[in-house]
mmCIF file of C-alpha atoms in Angstrom:
data_model
loop_
_atom_site.group_PDB
_atom_site.id
_atom_site.type_symbol
_atom_site.label_atom_id
_atom_site.label_comp_id
_atom_site.label_asym_id
_atom_site.label_seq_id
_atom_site.Cartn_x
_atom_site.Cartn_y
_atom_site.Cartn_z
ATOM 1 C CA UNK A 1 -38.583 90.980 12.066
ATOM 2 C CA UNK A 2 -36.247 92.140 15.595
ATOM 3 C CA UNK A 3 -32.785 93.026 15.203
ATOM 4 C CA UNK A 4 -29.869 91.198 16.942
ATOM 5 C CA UNK A 5 -29.121 93.452 20.369
ATOM 6 C CA UNK A 6 -25.544 93.540 18.966
ATOM 7 C CA UNK A 7 -26.372 95.159 16.067
ATOM 8 C CA UNK A 8 -28.964 97.415 17.852
ATOM 9 C CA UNK A 9 -26.328 97.964 20.170
ATOM 10 C CA UNK A 10 -24.215 99.395 17.465
ATOM 11 C CA UNK A 11 -26.394 101.853 15.885
ATOM 12 C CA UNK A 12 -27.656 102.665 19.607
ATOM 13 C CA UNK A 13 -23.685 103.806 20.592
ATOM 14 C CA UNK A 14 -23.207 105.976 16.889
ATOM 15 C CA UNK A 15 -26.413 108.612 17.764
ATOM 16 C CA UNK A 16 -25.267 111.497 18.985
ATOM 17 C CA UNK A 17 -27.369 111.877 21.785
ATOM 18 C CA UNK A 18 -26.342 108.931 23.544
ATOM 19 C CA UNK A 19 -22.132 109.383 23.097
ATOM 20 C CA UNK A 20 -21.636 110.478 26.534
ATOM 21 C CA UNK A 21 -23.162 107.138 28.029
ATOM 22 C CA UNK A 22 -20.214 104.609 29.050
ATOM 23 C CA UNK A 23 -20.404 101.410 28.012
ATOM 24 C CA UNK A 24 -22.576 99.936 31.050
ATOM 25 C CA UNK A 25 -25.484 102.652 29.949
ATOM 26 C CA UNK A 26 -25.244 101.648 26.657
ATOM 27 C CA UNK A 27 -26.183 97.916 27.791
ATOM 28 C CA UNK A 28 -29.087 99.126 29.824
ATOM 29 C CA UNK A 29 -30.272 101.715 27.098
ATOM 30 C CA UNK A 30 -29.623 98.242 25.386
ATOM 31 C CA UNK A 31 -31.974 96.160 27.967
ATOM 32 C CA UNK A 32 -34.714 98.594 28.263
ATOM 33 C CA UNK A 33 -35.708 99.535 24.055
ATOM 34 C CA UNK A 34 -36.517 97.472 21.168
ATOM 35 C CA UNK A 35 -36.156 97.706 17.738
ATOM 36 C CA UNK A 36 -37.976 96.500 15.015
ATOM 37 C CA UNK A 37 -38.773 97.219 10.927
ATOM 38 C CA UNK A 38 -42.094 98.992 9.901
ATOM 39 C CA UNK A 39 -43.098 98.016 6.126
ATOM 40 C CA UNK A 40 -43.443 100.607 3.655
ATOM 41 C CA UNK A 41 -46.512 102.768 3.648
ATOM 42 C CA UNK A 42 -47.674 101.485 7.540
ATOM 43 C CA UNK A 43 -48.624 104.035 10.038
ATOM 44 C CA UNK A 44 -47.418 102.988 13.094
ATOM 45 C CA UNK A 45 -48.944 105.667 15.387
ATOM 46 C CA UNK A 46 -52.568 106.962 15.273
ATOM 47 C CA UNK A 47 -53.361 108.917 17.274
ATOM 48 C CA UNK A 48 -55.506 107.432 20.120
ATOM 49 C CA UNK A 49 -53.017 105.210 20.710
ATOM 50 C CA UNK A 50 -52.200 105.494 24.430
ATOM 51 C CA UNK A 51 -48.611 105.766 26.242
ATOM 52 C CA UNK A 52 -45.937 108.327 25.852
ATOM 53 C CA UNK A 53 -42.764 106.675 23.301
ATOM 54 C CA UNK A 54 -39.555 108.329 21.837
ATOM 55 C CA UNK A 55 -39.189 107.066 18.098
ATOM 56 C CA UNK A 56 -35.175 106.913 16.771
ATOM 57 C CA UNK A 57 -35.572 106.083 13.390
ATOM 58 C CA UNK A 58 -32.667 104.364 12.126
ATOM 59 C CA UNK A 59 -33.028 103.453 8.843
ATOM 60 C CA UNK A 60 -35.706 104.820 6.164
ATOM 61 C CA UNK A 61 -38.402 107.511 6.425
ATOM 62 C CA UNK A 62 -40.753 108.793 8.026
ATOM 63 C CA UNK A 63 -43.889 111.018 7.725
ATOM 64 C CA UNK A 64 -45.156 112.961 10.338
ATOM 65 C CA UNK A 65 -48.728 114.798 9.355
ATOM 66 C CA UNK A 66 -51.841 115.101 10.309
ATOM 67 C CA UNK A 67 -55.784 115.467 9.219
ATOM 68 C CA UNK A 68 -57.867 117.995 8.663
ATOM 69 C CA UNK A 69 -61.930 117.542 9.608
ATOM 70 C CA UNK A 70 -62.058 118.402 5.902
ATOM 71 C CA UNK A 71 -59.972 115.226 4.954
ATOM 72 C CA UNK A 72 -57.489 116.972 4.081
ATOM 73 C CA UNK A 73 -53.628 115.621 4.567
ATOM 74 C CA UNK A 74 -51.133 117.941 5.942
ATOM 75 C CA UNK A 75 -47.336 117.023 5.898
ATOM 76 C CA UNK A 76 -45.872 118.392 8.657
ATOM 77 C CA UNK A 77 -42.698 116.734 8.036
ATOM 78 C CA UNK A 78 -40.196 114.276 6.800
ATOM 79 C CA UNK A 79 -38.028 112.293 8.725
ATOM 80 C CA UNK A 80 -35.247 110.860 8.173
ATOM 81 C CA UNK A 81 -31.850 108.451 9.428
ATOM 82 C CA UNK A 82 -30.766 109.517 12.746
ATOM 83 C CA UNK A 83 -34.056 111.891 13.498
ATOM 84 C CA UNK A 84 -35.949 111.266 17.497
ATOM 85 C CA UNK A 85 -40.150 111.976 16.845
ATOM 86 C CA UNK A 86 -42.615 110.956 19.438
ATOM 87 C CA UNK A 87 -45.651 111.741 21.897
ATOM 88 C CA UNK A 88 -42.603 113.549 24.195
ATOM 89 C CA UNK A 89 -43.199 116.831 25.616
ATOM 90 C CA UNK A 90 -39.706 116.683 26.554
ATOM 91 C CA UNK A 91 -39.037 116.539 23.397
ATOM 92 C CA UNK A 92 -41.316 119.900 22.158
ATOM 93 C CA UNK A 93 -42.599 117.258 19.506
ATOM 94 C CA UNK A 94 -46.065 115.969 21.430
ATOM 95 C CA UNK A 95 -48.164 113.817 18.770
ATOM 96 C CA UNK A 96 -51.784 115.216 19.393
ATOM 97 C CA UNK A 97 -53.389 114.481 16.183
ATOM 98 C CA UNK A 98 -50.321 113.741 14.321
ATOM 99 C CA UNK A 99 -49.980 110.341 12.106
ATOM 100 C CA UNK A 100 -46.978 108.818 11.495
ATOM 101 C CA UNK A 101 -46.147 106.735 8.555
ATOM 102 C CA UNK A 102 -43.484 105.032 6.879
ATOM 103 C CA UNK A 103 -42.336 106.103 3.520
ATOM 104 C CA UNK A 104 -39.614 103.501 3.264
ATOM 105 C CA UNK A 105 -39.643 100.219 5.072
ATOM 106 C CA UNK A 106 -37.780 101.267 7.643
ATOM 107 C CA UNK A 107 -36.373 100.743 11.040
ATOM 108 C CA UNK A 108 -36.927 101.872 14.121
ATOM 109 C CA UNK A 109 -36.348 102.196 17.660
ATOM 110 C CA UNK A 110 -38.855 102.421 20.683
ATOM 111 C CA UNK A 111 -38.037 103.720 24.138
ATOM 112 C CA UNK A 112 -40.912 104.674 26.686
ATOM 113 C CA UNK A 113 -41.063 108.256 28.468
ATOM 114 C CA UNK A 114 -40.478 106.664 32.195
ATOM 115 C CA UNK A 115 -37.061 104.776 30.811
ATOM 116 C CA UNK A 116 -36.184 108.189 29.052
ATOM 117 C CA UNK A 117 -36.408 110.849 32.013
ATOM 118 C CA UNK A 118 -34.676 107.771 34.012
ATOM 119 C CA UNK A 119 -31.706 107.889 32.234
ATOM 120 C CA UNK A 120 -31.383 112.258 32.060
ATOM 121 C CA UNK A 121 -32.225 112.078 35.290
ATOM 122 C CA UNK A 122 -28.593 110.025 35.523
ATOM 123 C CA UNK A 123 -27.166 111.183 32.732
ATOM 124 C CA UNK A 124 -28.160 115.980 32.220
ATOM 125 C CA UNK A 125 -26.283 115.245 29.214
ATOM 126 C CA UNK A 126 -28.729 113.599 27.528
ATOM 127 C CA UNK A 127 -30.594 116.115 28.449
ATOM 128 C CA UNK A 128 -28.924 118.790 26.616
ATOM 129 C CA UNK A 129 -28.024 117.179 23.660
ATOM 130 C CA UNK A 130 -31.974 116.178 23.725
ATOM 131 C CA UNK A 131 -32.178 120.461 23.819
ATOM 132 C CA UNK A 132 -30.346 121.062 20.829
ATOM 133 C CA UNK A 133 -32.173 118.583 18.761
ATOM 134 C CA UNK A 134 -35.521 120.645 19.773
ATOM 135 C CA UNK A 135 -33.954 123.809 19.289
ATOM 136 C CA UNK A 136 -33.675 123.077 16.081
ATOM 137 C CA UNK A 137 -36.831 121.580 14.830
ATOM 138 C CA UNK A 138 -38.601 124.571 16.074
ATOM 139 C CA UNK A 139 -36.256 126.633 14.269
ATOM 140 C CA UNK A 140 -37.171 125.010 10.902
ATOM 141 C CA UNK A 141 -40.772 124.440 11.804
ATOM 142 C CA UNK A 142 -40.701 128.805 12.275
ATOM 143 C CA UNK A 143 -39.589 128.825 8.894
ATOM 144 C CA UNK A 144 -41.874 126.185 6.889
ATOM 145 C CA UNK A 145 -44.628 128.287 9.030
ATOM 146 C CA UNK A 146 -43.305 131.208 8.085
ATOM 147 C CA UNK A 147 -43.020 130.127 4.262
ATOM 148 C CA UNK A 148 -47.044 128.919 4.419
ATOM 149 C CA UNK A 149 -47.377 133.093 5.878
ATOM 150 C CA UNK A 150 -45.691 134.551 3.226
ATOM 151 C CA UNK A 151 -44.877 133.088 0.032
ATOM 152 C CA UNK A 152 -46.172 131.694 -3.183
ATOM 153 C CA UNK A 153 -45.936 128.236 -3.893
ATOM 154 C CA UNK A 154 -43.567 128.548 -6.358
ATOM 155 C CA UNK A 155 -41.620 130.114 -3.495
ATOM 156 C CA UNK A 156 -42.302 127.364 -1.256
ATOM 157 C CA UNK A 157 -41.416 124.476 -3.767
ATOM 158 C CA UNK A 158 -38.532 125.637 -3.991
ATOM 159 C CA UNK A 159 -37.683 126.297 -0.836
ATOM 160 C CA UNK A 160 -38.566 122.965 0.362
ATOM 161 C CA UNK A 161 -36.927 120.627 -3.031
ATOM 162 C CA UNK A 162 -33.532 122.791 -1.653
ATOM 163 C CA UNK A 163 -34.184 121.228 1.758
ATOM 164 C CA UNK A 164 -34.549 117.408 0.759
ATOM 165 C CA UNK A 165 -31.263 118.033 -1.638
ATOM 166 C CA UNK A 166 -29.593 119.116 1.410
ATOM 167 C CA UNK A 167 -31.525 116.392 3.776
ATOM 168 C CA UNK A 168 -30.564 113.643 1.443
ATOM 169 C CA UNK A 169 -27.376 115.380 0.376
ATOM 170 C CA UNK A 170 -27.463 115.022 -3.189
ATOM 171 C CA UNK A 171 -28.988 117.531 -5.955
ATOM 172 C CA UNK A 172 -31.428 114.472 -7.177
ATOM 173 C CA UNK A 173 -34.532 113.969 -4.386
ATOM 174 C CA UNK A 174 -36.167 110.643 -4.756
ATOM 175 C CA UNK A 175 -39.157 108.479 -3.259
ATOM 176 C CA UNK A 176 -40.777 111.529 -3.420
ATOM 177 C CA UNK A 177 -44.371 111.370 -5.579
ATOM 178 C CA UNK A 178 -46.057 115.159 -6.933
ATOM 179 C CA UNK A 179 -48.779 114.628 -4.215
ATOM 180 C CA UNK A 180 -46.421 113.817 -0.980
ATOM 181 C CA UNK A 181 -44.603 117.095 -2.376
ATOM 182 C CA UNK A 182 -48.076 118.806 -2.652
ATOM 183 C CA UNK A 183 -48.652 117.930 0.916
ATOM 184 C CA UNK A 184 -45.468 119.196 2.621
ATOM 185 C CA UNK A 185 -46.298 122.998 1.142
ATOM 186 C CA UNK A 186 -50.026 122.838 1.659
ATOM 187 C CA UNK A 187 -51.619 122.917 -1.687
ATOM 188 C CA UNK A 188 -53.713 120.401 -4.180
ATOM 189 C CA UNK A 189 -51.629 117.523 -6.749
ATOM 190 C CA UNK A 190 -51.938 119.376 -9.627
ATOM 191 C CA UNK A 191 -50.778 122.750 -8.479
ATOM 192 C CA UNK A 192 -47.500 121.378 -7.336
ATOM 193 C CA UNK A 193 -46.958 119.524 -10.631
ATOM 194 C CA UNK A 194 -48.299 122.818 -12.485
ATOM 195 C CA UNK A 195 -45.568 124.364 -10.532
ATOM 196 C CA UNK A 196 -43.377 121.443 -11.153
ATOM 197 C CA UNK A 197 -43.636 121.935 -14.888
ATOM 198 C CA UNK A 198 -43.163 125.344 -14.654
ATOM 199 C CA UNK A 199 -39.850 125.350 -13.178
ATOM 200 C CA UNK A 200 -38.282 121.934 -15.288
ATOM 201 C CA UNK A 201 -39.358 124.769 -18.558
ATOM 202 C CA UNK A 202 -36.941 127.305 -16.883
ATOM 203 C CA UNK A 203 -34.123 124.896 -16.981
ATOM 204 C CA UNK A 204 -34.028 124.762 -13.158
ATOM 205 C CA UNK A 205 -35.555 121.143 -12.397
ATOM 206 C CA UNK A 206 -35.223 117.738 -14.307
ATOM 207 C CA UNK A 207 -38.394 115.681 -13.384
ATOM 208 C CA UNK A 208 -38.546 111.243 -13.816
ATOM 209 C CA UNK A 209 -40.998 109.103 -11.630
ATOM 210 C CA UNK A 210 -40.379 109.682 -8.059
ATOM 211 C CA UNK A 211 -37.115 111.746 -8.862
ATOM 212 C CA UNK A 212 -36.300 115.642 -8.935
ATOM 213 C CA UNK A 213 -32.927 116.481 -9.998
ATOM 214 C CA UNK A 214 -31.873 120.038 -9.414
ATOM 215 C CA UNK A 215 -29.867 121.426 -12.590
ATOM 216 C CA UNK A 216 -30.036 125.076 -11.513
ATOM 217 C CA UNK A 217 -29.407 125.083 -7.473
ATOM 218 C CA UNK A 218 -28.879 129.045 -7.517
ATOM 219 C CA UNK A 219 -31.435 129.349 -9.731
ATOM 220 C CA UNK A 220 -33.804 127.632 -7.388
ATOM 221 C CA UNK A 221 -33.358 130.019 -4.655
ATOM 222 C CA UNK A 222 -33.353 132.648 -5.875
ATOM 223 C CA UNK A 223 -36.717 131.403 -6.995
ATOM 224 C CA UNK A 224 -37.267 130.269 -3.275
ATOM 225 C CA UNK A 225 -36.919 133.894 -2.532
ATOM 226 C CA UNK A 226 -39.025 135.646 -4.430
#
């Protein structure tokens, strides 16, 4: 299923990265990009696939992950609406050995590297906004690496829950299984479940099916810093 051109045009015009474009430039951007739906659970990018493209996520969530030689899945990040990602050296987000999977039904816009480079040459403001996105993503990656290196599983999980709550704009985190959370902090599902139950017994969270409600933000933040 592909969205109508007018709908795609409206969405692209709402993105911060393209807000400096003129109406004529927006029409050209609309022409060179494609937008389609990706059903939940589909892996739509694999390491062996050729070509460099920029993905722009309009709706839904996408999980980027790698598979170790032993077959263990390590989630790099879970992206929400209005984020950019792809096999793009320009964005500092090379997807070597990386899979992209739709966590929900997604609406995704795709743009080739060649077209993006042409756009940047004609409109340097786009490059500046891409640099802002890259800088933010690098800071987040550094924070996750620091957590993995120096914090225990409870602190990692608490940090993850706080970050997800901020991203979802709610103290209730929905749509993620214990397996998803475990893979995001580099541990096993059984360990993640045990730690979540401990946080629940402390009155910090409430656990449901693919739903975690944070009851005590301050208390969870203390665990995250421990």
